Amino acid sequence: MWTLFLLHSATTPAFTPIIRDSAQLTKRRSGSTDIVEKVSEFINQARVREWNPVQTKNEVESHLKEGEDLDEGVEEFARLSIAAYREFNEVFDNRTKTDFHGSVVLTRDLIREGDVDENNLYSYLFVDEMQDLNRVQFGVVKELAKQRQDVRTFGVGDDWQSIFGFQGARPDLFINFGDELDADEYDEIDTAPEEIFTDDNPLLADFDAFEDTRLENNYRCPESVVNASNALIENNEIRTEKEPSGLPGGDPVQIHHLGCDTFEHKLNQSMERKIKSLIRESPYSPEETQVLLRQKDGDPSFYYSLKKSLPDSVDIRTAHDSKGSEAEHVLIPKVVQNHGYPSLQGDKWVDPVKQPPEIYEEHKASYQLEEERRLFYVALTRSKSRLDVLTVQGAESVFINELPDSHCEHLRPLPQAELNEIETNREIRKSLSGRVIAKNSKNFATFDWDGRGLVDLNLYDATAAQKRMIEKFEQNGETLTLKNCGIQYRDSYGEETNGSQRLQLQLDDEVEISNG
């Protein structure tokens, strides 16, 4: 319905040039972006914030004025979307024509106006997954709670697992639910609080119309996983204070720092090989194994390659889709800066209207990073037994540094002493083995470093004889040893590396090449 409406609107004289120009700009700047989907997303973000078109225009203009070096087409796209929003409101009036969100708005407004039959008002409200409500949905609960004197509202949720911010979810509403429901105004309730809330119950002793009860026992994960994930989420400013405990024991979280390159195809192959190896060596069957990706559609080559190479019974899904699931063995790949967890790449077309709740600005907290941290927390806590996290040495995600060493085992291709030496002297020398799987150019080859990942083999300083030997080993597929090989850190390529690095092997006349 929405697509037909937008296309129909585009035929009006005022709309045609805006649609055409913005569509061309959007396609040129972002590849396969669908203009209709982006306009729809823009409007939906405004609606969950309850901004009408005028408010949206003001908020977006203010946001754009603060921005620097706006990409081409962003302002034009914003004007297009606001114009579409105006016409949307003309057609979808939330009474005769509406959608799901509009139905929620209508429900809230009817309750507020007293247009709901007494039989449809309730004394007891039970709300599950309360942390995932947006402002409008929370408004329905609030209006229902105000209609009867004896209403009791019971909300269950975990703000640490609020991961649907892209749909307008507001964990801060759940965190402050008593204030949000104006619970302090309900002093004249019939049932005496002391009949239920007594001094014998320390959690509920200070009854003030609403109470917080912490459910802090995790019956899924071992203690090692729970303690590691607790330490991670403590880095969020906007959260409830609690101390979940897990099942006794548990092996440390295994963090695999691959020595691989961060070029996309080498990173993907290295991650895939490591996942296959870990599943093959696992004490748990493929049916008991889950691989949790940050995204599918945004990383299709990695996702579809995994689907082809792993047993069909392995559960491959995104962290968003993993909510409520569990597995004995969980693997989380690509916890790598700029390549997976966290995904901090914004959407220039929709960002002007996706502004965070005020509480994040008040605490000077990053709304996007905290949402990503909650998502990684959800991924970590799917594990019932074994948890493997895959990253890249020198390009570790900020989340890797937030996992405590006391509950993790770090498996690195180079020990810390050698890393320190590289940082001091820019290079170390050691013997290593592997296979040359590609001769990419005159001066570079791809080396499969003995299970540590695919890395660049730099041949700029190699002798002619060494280059011939490398070509021979590449053709034969034989394993070779590079004695006294140089290893350096090199800055990763790309516009947004943010200081991430990658290991690189250096071949020169001091290196001895041999079979096996």
Coordinates of C-alpha atoms in Angstrom, one line a residue:
M1 CA 0.0 0.0 0.0
W2 CA 2.8 2.4 1.0
T3 CA 4.8 1.8 -2.2
L4 CA 1.8 2.4 -4.4
F5 CA 0.9 5.6 -2.6
L6 CA 4.4 6.9 -2.9
L7 CA 4.7 6.1 -6.6
H8 CA 1.3 7.7 -7.2
S9 CA 2.4 10.8 -5.3
A10 CA 5.4 11.0 -7.5
T11 CA 3.3 11.7 -10.5
T12 CA 2.1 15.0 -9.1
P13 CA 4.0 18.0 -10.7
A14 CA 5.5 19.2 -7.4
F15 CA 6.7 15.7 -6.5
T16 CA 8.2 14.5 -9.8
P17 CA 11.4 16.5 -9.9
I18 CA 12.1 15.9 -6.2
I19 CA 11.7 12.2 -6.5
R20 CA 13.7 12.0 -9.7
D21 CA 16.6 14.1 -8.5
S22 CA 16.8 12.5 -5.0
A23 CA 16.5 9.0 -6.5
Q24 CA 19.4 9.7 -8.8
L25 CA 21.5 11.1 -6.0
T26 CA 20.7 8.3 -3.7
K27 CA 21.5 5.6 -6.3
R28 CA 24.7 7.3 -7.3
R29 CA 26.0 7.8 -3.7
S30 CA 24.8 4.5 -2.2
G31 CA 24.6 1.9 -4.9
S32 CA 21.6 -0.3 -4.6
T33 CA 19.7 1.9 -2.1
D34 CA 15.9 1.7 -2.7
I35 CA 14.5 5.2 -2.6
V36 CA 11.0 4.0 -1.5
E37 CA 12.4 2.0 1.3
K38 CA 14.6 4.9 2.5
V39 CA 11.7 7.4 2.4
S40 CA 9.5 4.9 4.3
E41 CA 12.2 4.4 6.9
F42 CA 12.6 8.2 7.3
I43 CA 8.9 8.6 7.8
N44 CA 8.6 5.7 10.3
Q45 CA 11.5 7.2 12.4
A46 CA 9.6 10.5 12.6
R47 CA 6.4 8.7 13.5
V48 CA 7.8 6.7 16.4
R49 CA 9.1 9.9 17.8
E50 CA 5.7 11.4 17.3
W51 CA 6.9 14.3 15.2
N52 CA 4.4 15.7 12.8
P53 CA 5.8 16.9 9.4
V54 CA 6.3 20.5 10.8
Q55 CA 8.2 19.2 13.8
T56 CA 10.2 16.8 11.6
K57 CA 11.2 19.7 9.3
N58 CA 12.4 21.8 12.2
E59 CA 14.3 18.9 13.8
V60 CA 15.9 17.9 10.6
E61 CA 16.9 21.4 9.6
S62 CA 18.5 21.9 13.1
H63 CA 20.4 18.6 12.7
L64 CA 21.6 19.5 9.2
K65 CA 22.9 22.9 10.4
E66 CA 25.1 21.2 13.0
G67 CA 26.5 18.8 10.4
E68 CA 29.8 19.4 8.6
D69 CA 30.5 18.4 5.0
L70 CA 27.1 16.9 4.3
D71 CA 27.1 14.3 1.5
E72 CA 25.6 15.3 -1.8
G73 CA 21.9 14.7 -1.9
V74 CA 21.2 14.5 1.8
E75 CA 19.3 17.8 2.1
E76 CA 17.3 17.1 -1.1
F77 CA 16.4 13.7 0.2
A78 CA 15.2 15.1 3.5
R79 CA 13.0 17.6 1.7
L80 CA 11.6 14.7 -0.4
S81 CA 10.9 12.6 2.7
I82 CA 9.2 15.5 4.6
A83 CA 7.0 16.2 1.5
A84 CA 6.1 12.5 1.3
Y85 CA 5.3 12.6 5.0
R86 CA 2.8 15.4 4.5
E87 CA 1.0 13.6 1.8
F88 CA 1.1 10.4 3.9
N89 CA -0.8 12.1 6.6
E90 CA -3.4 13.3 4.1
V91 CA -4.1 9.7 3.1
F92 CA -3.5 7.7 6.3
D93 CA -5.7 9.5 8.9
N94 CA -5.4 6.7 11.6
R95 CA -9.2 6.4 11.5
T96 CA -10.4 5.3 8.1
K97 CA -7.0 4.3 6.8
T98 CA -4.1 3.3 9.0
D99 CA -1.3 0.8 9.6
F100 CA 0.0 -1.0 12.7
H101 CA 1.7 2.0 14.2
G102 CA -1.3 4.2 13.5
S103 CA -3.5 1.6 15.2
V104 CA -1.4 1.8 18.3
V105 CA -1.6 5.6 18.2
L106 CA -5.4 5.4 17.8
T107 CA -5.7 2.9 20.6
R108 CA -3.8 5.2 23.0
D109 CA -5.8 8.3 22.0
L110 CA -9.2 6.5 22.3
I111 CA -8.3 5.4 25.8
R112 CA -7.1 8.9 26.7
E113 CA -10.3 10.4 25.4
G114 CA -12.5 8.0 27.4
D115 CA -13.9 6.4 24.3
V116 CA -13.2 2.8 25.5
D117 CA -15.9 0.6 26.9
E118 CA -15.5 -0.2 30.6
N119 CA -15.4 -3.9 29.7
N120 CA -12.1 -3.3 27.8
L121 CA -10.4 -1.7 30.8
Y122 CA -8.5 -3.9 33.2
S123 CA -7.3 -4.0 36.8
Y124 CA -4.1 -5.9 36.0
L125 CA -1.7 -5.1 33.1
F126 CA 1.0 -7.6 32.3
V127 CA 3.7 -6.3 29.8
D128 CA 6.4 -8.7 28.6
E129 CA 9.6 -7.5 26.9
M130 CA 8.9 -4.1 28.3
Q131 CA 12.3 -2.8 27.3
D132 CA 11.4 -3.0 23.6
L133 CA 8.4 -0.6 23.7
N134 CA 8.7 2.6 21.8
R135 CA 7.2 5.9 23.1
V136 CA 3.8 5.3 21.6
Q137 CA 3.5 1.7 22.7
F138 CA 4.5 2.7 26.2
G139 CA 1.8 5.4 26.0
V140 CA -0.9 2.8 25.6
V141 CA 0.3 1.1 28.9
K142 CA 0.3 4.5 30.6
E143 CA -3.2 5.4 29.5
L144 CA -4.6 2.0 30.5
A145 CA -2.9 2.4 33.9
K146 CA -4.7 5.7 34.5
Q147 CA -8.2 4.6 33.7
R148 CA -9.0 2.7 37.0
Q149 CA -8.2 3.4 40.6
D150 CA -7.2 -0.2 41.3
V151 CA -4.9 -0.9 38.4
R152 CA -1.8 -2.9 39.0
T153 CA 0.9 -2.8 36.2
F154 CA 3.4 -5.6 36.0
G155 CA 6.3 -5.2 33.5
V156 CA 9.0 -7.7 32.8
G157 CA 12.0 -6.9 30.8
D158 CA 15.8 -6.5 30.6
D159 CA 17.1 -3.2 29.4
W160 CA 20.5 -4.8 29.0
Q161 CA 18.9 -6.7 26.1
S162 CA 17.1 -3.8 24.4
I163 CA 18.3 -4.1 20.8
F164 CA 15.5 -2.7 18.7
G165 CA 16.4 1.0 18.7
F166 CA 16.0 1.0 14.9
Q167 CA 12.3 0.4 15.6
G168 CA 12.1 3.2 18.2
A169 CA 12.6 1.0 21.3
R170 CA 13.4 3.1 24.4
P171 CA 15.1 1.1 27.2
D172 CA 15.2 4.3 29.3
L173 CA 11.4 4.1 29.5
F174 CA 11.7 0.7 31.2
I175 CA 14.6 1.8 33.4
N176 CA 12.5 4.7 34.7
F177 CA 9.1 3.0 34.4
G178 CA 7.8 4.2 37.7
D179 CA 8.3 7.9 36.9
E180 CA 7.2 7.3 33.3
L181 CA 3.9 5.9 34.6
D182 CA 3.5 8.8 37.1
A183 CA 3.3 6.1 39.8
D184 CA 4.1 8.6 42.5
E185 CA 0.7 10.1 41.9
Y186 CA -1.1 7.0 43.1
D187 CA -1.1 7.5 46.9
E188 CA -4.8 6.8 47.4
I189 CA -5.0 3.1 46.5
D190 CA -7.5 0.9 48.4
T191 CA -5.2 -2.0 49.2
A192 CA -2.8 -1.2 52.0
P193 CA 0.8 -1.6 50.7
E194 CA 1.9 -3.1 54.0
E195 CA -0.3 -6.1 53.3
I196 CA 2.1 -7.1 50.6
F197 CA 5.3 -5.1 51.0
T198 CA 6.8 -5.6 54.4
D199 CA 10.1 -4.9 56.2
D200 CA 10.8 -8.6 55.9
N201 CA 11.3 -8.2 52.2
P202 CA 14.3 -5.9 51.8
L203 CA 13.7 -5.4 48.0
L204 CA 10.2 -4.1 48.6
A205 CA 10.5 -2.4 52.0
D206 CA 10.3 1.2 50.6
F207 CA 7.0 0.9 48.9
D208 CA 6.2 4.1 47.0
A209 CA 3.4 3.1 44.6
F210 CA 5.9 1.1 42.4
E211 CA 8.7 -1.2 43.1
D212 CA 11.7 -2.6 41.3
T213 CA 12.5 -6.3 41.6
R214 CA 15.7 -7.7 40.3
L215 CA 15.7 -11.2 38.8
E216 CA 19.4 -11.8 38.7
N217 CA 19.8 -15.6 38.3
N218 CA 20.8 -16.7 34.8
Y219 CA 19.8 -20.3 34.3
R220 CA 21.3 -20.6 30.8
C221 CA 24.9 -19.5 30.9
P222 CA 27.9 -20.7 32.9
E223 CA 29.4 -18.3 35.4
S224 CA 32.4 -17.5 33.1
V225 CA 30.1 -16.2 30.4
V226 CA 27.8 -14.3 32.7
N227 CA 30.8 -12.6 34.5
A228 CA 32.4 -11.7 31.1
S229 CA 29.1 -10.2 29.7
N230 CA 28.4 -8.4 33.0
A231 CA 31.8 -6.6 32.7
L232 CA 31.1 -5.7 29.1
I233 CA 27.6 -4.1 29.7
E234 CA 29.0 -2.1 32.7
N235 CA 30.5 0.2 30.1
N236 CA 27.0 1.5 29.2
E237 CA 25.9 4.6 31.0
I238 CA 22.2 4.1 30.5
R239 CA 21.3 0.9 32.3
T240 CA 19.9 -0.6 35.4
E241 CA 22.3 -1.6 38.2
K242 CA 22.3 -5.3 38.8
E243 CA 24.7 -8.3 39.2
P244 CA 23.4 -11.4 37.4
S245 CA 24.9 -14.7 38.4
G246 CA 25.4 -17.8 36.2
L247 CA 25.5 -21.5 36.6
P248 CA 28.6 -22.7 38.6
G249 CA 31.8 -23.2 36.7
G250 CA 32.2 -23.0 32.9
D251 CA 35.3 -22.8 30.7
P252 CA 36.8 -19.3 30.0
V253 CA 35.5 -17.5 27.0
Q254 CA 37.9 -18.3 24.1
I255 CA 39.0 -15.2 22.2
H256 CA 40.8 -16.0 19.0
H257 CA 43.0 -13.2 17.7
L258 CA 43.6 -14.2 14.1
G259 CA 46.7 -12.9 12.4
C260 CA 44.8 -12.4 9.2
D261 CA 44.5 -9.4 6.9
T262 CA 41.6 -7.0 7.2
F263 CA 40.9 -6.9 3.5
E264 CA 37.4 -8.1 3.2
H265 CA 37.9 -11.2 1.2
K266 CA 40.9 -12.3 3.2
L267 CA 39.1 -11.5 6.5
N268 CA 36.0 -13.5 5.3
Q269 CA 38.1 -16.5 4.3
S270 CA 40.1 -16.5 7.5
M271 CA 37.0 -16.2 9.7
E272 CA 35.3 -19.0 7.7
R273 CA 38.3 -21.3 8.0
K274 CA 38.6 -20.7 11.7
I275 CA 34.8 -21.3 12.3
K276 CA 35.0 -24.6 10.4
S277 CA 38.0 -25.7 12.4
L278 CA 36.4 -24.8 15.7
I279 CA 33.2 -26.7 14.8
R280 CA 35.2 -29.7 13.6
E281 CA 37.1 -29.8 16.9
S282 CA 34.1 -29.0 19.2
P283 CA 32.7 -31.6 21.6
Y284 CA 29.3 -30.4 20.6
S285 CA 27.4 -31.5 17.5
P286 CA 26.6 -29.1 14.6
E287 CA 22.9 -29.3 15.8
E288 CA 24.1 -27.8 19.1
T289 CA 26.1 -25.0 17.5
Q290 CA 25.1 -21.4 16.7
V291 CA 27.1 -18.9 14.7
L292 CA 25.9 -15.3 15.4
L293 CA 26.6 -12.6 12.8
R294 CA 26.2 -8.9 13.1
Q295 CA 24.3 -8.8 9.9
K296 CA 23.3 -10.9 6.9
D297 CA 22.1 -8.5 4.1
G298 CA 24.9 -6.1 4.9
D299 CA 27.6 -8.8 4.6
P300 CA 26.1 -11.2 2.1
S301 CA 29.3 -12.7 0.7
F302 CA 30.3 -13.9 4.2
Y303 CA 26.8 -15.1 5.1
Y304 CA 26.2 -17.1 2.0
S305 CA 29.7 -18.6 2.0
L306 CA 29.2 -19.8 5.5
K307 CA 25.8 -21.3 4.5
K308 CA 27.6 -23.3 1.8
S309 CA 30.6 -24.4 3.8
L310 CA 29.1 -25.3 7.2
P311 CA 26.9 -28.3 8.0
D312 CA 23.2 -27.6 7.3
S313 CA 22.4 -28.2 11.0
V314 CA 24.5 -25.4 12.2
D315 CA 22.3 -22.5 13.3
I316 CA 23.5 -19.4 11.4
R317 CA 21.6 -16.2 12.3
T318 CA 22.1 -12.6 13.3
A319 CA 22.4 -11.4 16.9
H320 CA 19.1 -9.7 16.5
D321 CA 17.5 -12.9 15.5
S322 CA 19.1 -14.8 18.3
K323 CA 17.0 -13.1 21.0
G324 CA 15.4 -15.9 23.1
S325 CA 17.5 -18.6 21.6
E326 CA 20.4 -20.7 23.1
A327 CA 23.0 -23.2 22.0
E328 CA 25.6 -25.4 23.7
H329 CA 28.4 -23.9 21.5
V330 CA 28.2 -20.3 20.3
L331 CA 30.6 -18.7 17.9
I332 CA 30.7 -14.9 17.3
P333 CA 32.9 -13.9 14.3
K334 CA 34.1 -10.5 13.1
V335 CA 34.4 -8.8 16.5
V336 CA 36.7 -6.5 14.5
Q337 CA 37.1 -2.8 14.3
N338 CA 35.1 -1.4 11.3
H339 CA 34.1 -4.8 10.1
G340 CA 31.5 -6.3 12.4
Y341 CA 30.8 -5.7 16.1
P342 CA 30.2 -2.9 16.7
S343 CA 28.6 -1.6 13.5
L344 CA 28.8 2.2 13.8
Q345 CA 28.3 3.1 10.2
G346 CA 25.5 5.6 10.1
D347 CA 22.8 6.0 7.4
K348 CA 23.2 9.5 6.0
W349 CA 19.7 9.4 4.5
V350 CA 17.9 8.6 7.7
D351 CA 20.3 9.9 10.4
P352 CA 18.8 13.4 10.3
V353 CA 15.6 12.0 11.8
K354 CA 17.1 9.2 14.0
Q355 CA 18.2 11.4 16.9
P356 CA 18.8 9.7 20.2
P357 CA 16.6 10.2 23.3
E358 CA 17.5 13.2 25.5
I359 CA 18.9 11.1 28.3
Y360 CA 21.9 10.1 26.1
E361 CA 22.8 13.7 25.5
E362 CA 22.4 14.4 29.3
H363 CA 24.9 11.7 30.1
K364 CA 27.1 12.4 27.1
A365 CA 26.7 8.8 26.1
S366 CA 26.9 7.3 22.6
Y367 CA 23.4 6.1 21.7
Q368 CA 24.6 4.0 18.8
L369 CA 27.6 2.4 20.7
E370 CA 25.5 1.5 23.7
E371 CA 22.9 -0.1 21.4
E372 CA 25.7 -2.1 19.7
R373 CA 27.1 -3.1 23.1
R374 CA 23.7 -4.4 24.2
L375 CA 23.5 -6.4 21.0
F376 CA 26.9 -8.0 21.6
Y377 CA 25.8 -8.7 25.2
V378 CA 22.8 -10.6 23.7
A379 CA 25.1 -12.6 21.4
L380 CA 27.4 -13.5 24.3
T381 CA 24.6 -14.7 26.6
R382 CA 23.2 -17.3 24.1
S383 CA 25.9 -19.8 25.1
K384 CA 25.0 -22.7 27.4
S385 CA 28.5 -24.1 27.6
R386 CA 31.2 -23.0 25.1
L387 CA 31.7 -19.5 23.7
D388 CA 34.3 -18.7 21.0
V389 CA 34.8 -15.0 19.9
L390 CA 36.8 -14.3 16.8
T391 CA 38.8 -11.1 16.2
V392 CA 41.9 -9.9 14.4
Q393 CA 45.2 -9.1 16.1
G394 CA 45.8 -5.4 15.8
A395 CA 42.3 -4.6 14.7
E396 CA 40.3 -5.8 17.8
S397 CA 36.9 -4.3 18.4
V398 CA 36.5 -2.0 21.5
F399 CA 34.4 -4.8 22.9
I400 CA 37.3 -7.2 23.1
N401 CA 39.1 -4.8 25.4
E402 CA 36.0 -4.7 27.6
L403 CA 35.9 -8.4 28.2
P404 CA 37.8 -9.2 31.4
D405 CA 41.0 -11.3 31.2
S406 CA 39.9 -13.1 34.4
H407 CA 37.1 -14.8 32.6
C408 CA 38.7 -15.1 29.1
E409 CA 41.5 -17.0 27.4
H410 CA 43.2 -15.0 24.6
L411 CA 44.6 -17.1 21.8
R412 CA 47.0 -15.0 19.7
P413 CA 49.3 -15.8 16.8
L414 CA 52.0 -13.8 18.6
P415 CA 52.7 -13.7 22.3
Q416 CA 52.6 -10.4 24.2
A417 CA 56.3 -10.1 24.4
E418 CA 56.6 -10.3 20.6
L419 CA 53.8 -7.8 20.2
N420 CA 55.6 -5.4 22.5
E421 CA 58.8 -5.9 20.5
I422 CA 57.0 -5.1 17.2
E423 CA 55.6 -1.9 18.8
T424 CA 59.1 -0.9 19.9
N425 CA 61.2 -2.0 17.0
R426 CA 58.5 -2.1 14.2
E427 CA 59.5 -5.7 13.4
I428 CA 60.4 -9.1 14.8
R429 CA 62.0 -12.1 13.2
K430 CA 60.8 -15.7 13.6
S431 CA 60.2 -18.9 11.7
L432 CA 56.7 -19.8 10.6
S433 CA 55.0 -22.2 8.2
G434 CA 52.1 -22.2 5.9
R435 CA 51.1 -22.2 2.2
V436 CA 51.2 -19.6 -0.5
I437 CA 47.6 -19.7 -1.9
A438 CA 47.8 -16.7 -4.3
K439 CA 50.5 -14.7 -6.1
N440 CA 48.5 -11.4 -6.2
S441 CA 51.1 -9.2 -8.0
K442 CA 54.8 -8.8 -8.6
N443 CA 55.4 -7.7 -5.0
F444 CA 52.6 -9.4 -3.0
A445 CA 51.3 -12.9 -2.3
T446 CA 48.7 -14.3 0.1
F447 CA 50.0 -16.6 2.7
D448 CA 47.9 -19.1 4.7
W449 CA 49.7 -18.7 8.0
D450 CA 49.4 -22.2 9.6
G451 CA 45.8 -21.7 10.8
R452 CA 46.2 -18.1 11.9
G453 CA 44.5 -16.6 8.9
L454 CA 45.4 -15.2 5.5
V455 CA 48.1 -12.5 5.5
D456 CA 50.0 -10.4 3.0
L457 CA 53.5 -11.7 2.2
N458 CA 55.4 -8.5 1.1
L459 CA 57.9 -9.3 -1.6
Y460 CA 59.3 -5.8 -2.3
D461 CA 62.7 -6.7 -0.7
A462 CA 62.7 -10.3 -1.8
T463 CA 65.4 -11.6 -4.1
A464 CA 64.6 -12.9 -7.6
A465 CA 65.3 -16.4 -6.5
Q466 CA 62.9 -16.1 -3.5
K467 CA 60.2 -14.8 -5.8
R468 CA 60.6 -17.8 -8.1
M469 CA 60.4 -20.1 -5.1
I470 CA 57.2 -18.4 -3.9
E471 CA 55.7 -18.9 -7.4
K472 CA 56.7 -22.6 -7.3
F473 CA 55.2 -23.2 -3.9
E474 CA 52.0 -21.4 -5.0
Q475 CA 51.6 -23.6 -8.0
N476 CA 52.4 -26.8 -6.1
G477 CA 50.3 -26.0 -3.1
E478 CA 53.0 -27.3 -0.8
T479 CA 53.6 -26.3 2.8
L480 CA 56.8 -24.2 3.3
T481 CA 58.8 -22.8 6.2
L482 CA 60.0 -19.2 6.2
K483 CA 63.0 -19.1 8.6
N484 CA 63.9 -15.7 10.1
C485 CA 60.8 -14.1 8.5
G486 CA 60.1 -10.5 9.3
I487 CA 56.7 -9.7 10.9
Q488 CA 55.4 -6.1 11.1
Y489 CA 52.2 -4.2 11.8
R490 CA 50.9 -2.1 8.9
D491 CA 48.1 0.3 9.0
S492 CA 44.9 -1.0 7.5
Y493 CA 43.7 0.5 4.2
G494 CA 40.5 2.4 3.9
E495 CA 39.0 5.8 4.7
E496 CA 37.8 4.9 8.2
T497 CA 40.5 2.6 9.7
N498 CA 40.6 4.6 13.0
G499 CA 44.0 3.2 13.8
S500 CA 43.4 -0.5 13.2
Q501 CA 46.4 -2.4 12.0
R502 CA 47.2 -5.7 10.4
L503 CA 50.1 -8.1 10.6
Q504 CA 52.2 -8.4 7.4
L505 CA 55.0 -10.8 6.6
Q506 CA 58.2 -9.4 5.1
L507 CA 60.5 -11.4 2.8
D508 CA 64.1 -10.3 2.2
D509 CA 67.5 -11.8 1.7
E510 CA 67.7 -12.7 5.4
V511 CA 64.9 -15.2 5.1
E512 CA 65.5 -18.9 4.3
I513 CA 62.7 -20.7 2.4
S514 CA 62.4 -24.5 2.7
N515 CA 59.9 -27.4 2.3
G516 CA 57.5 -28.3 5.1

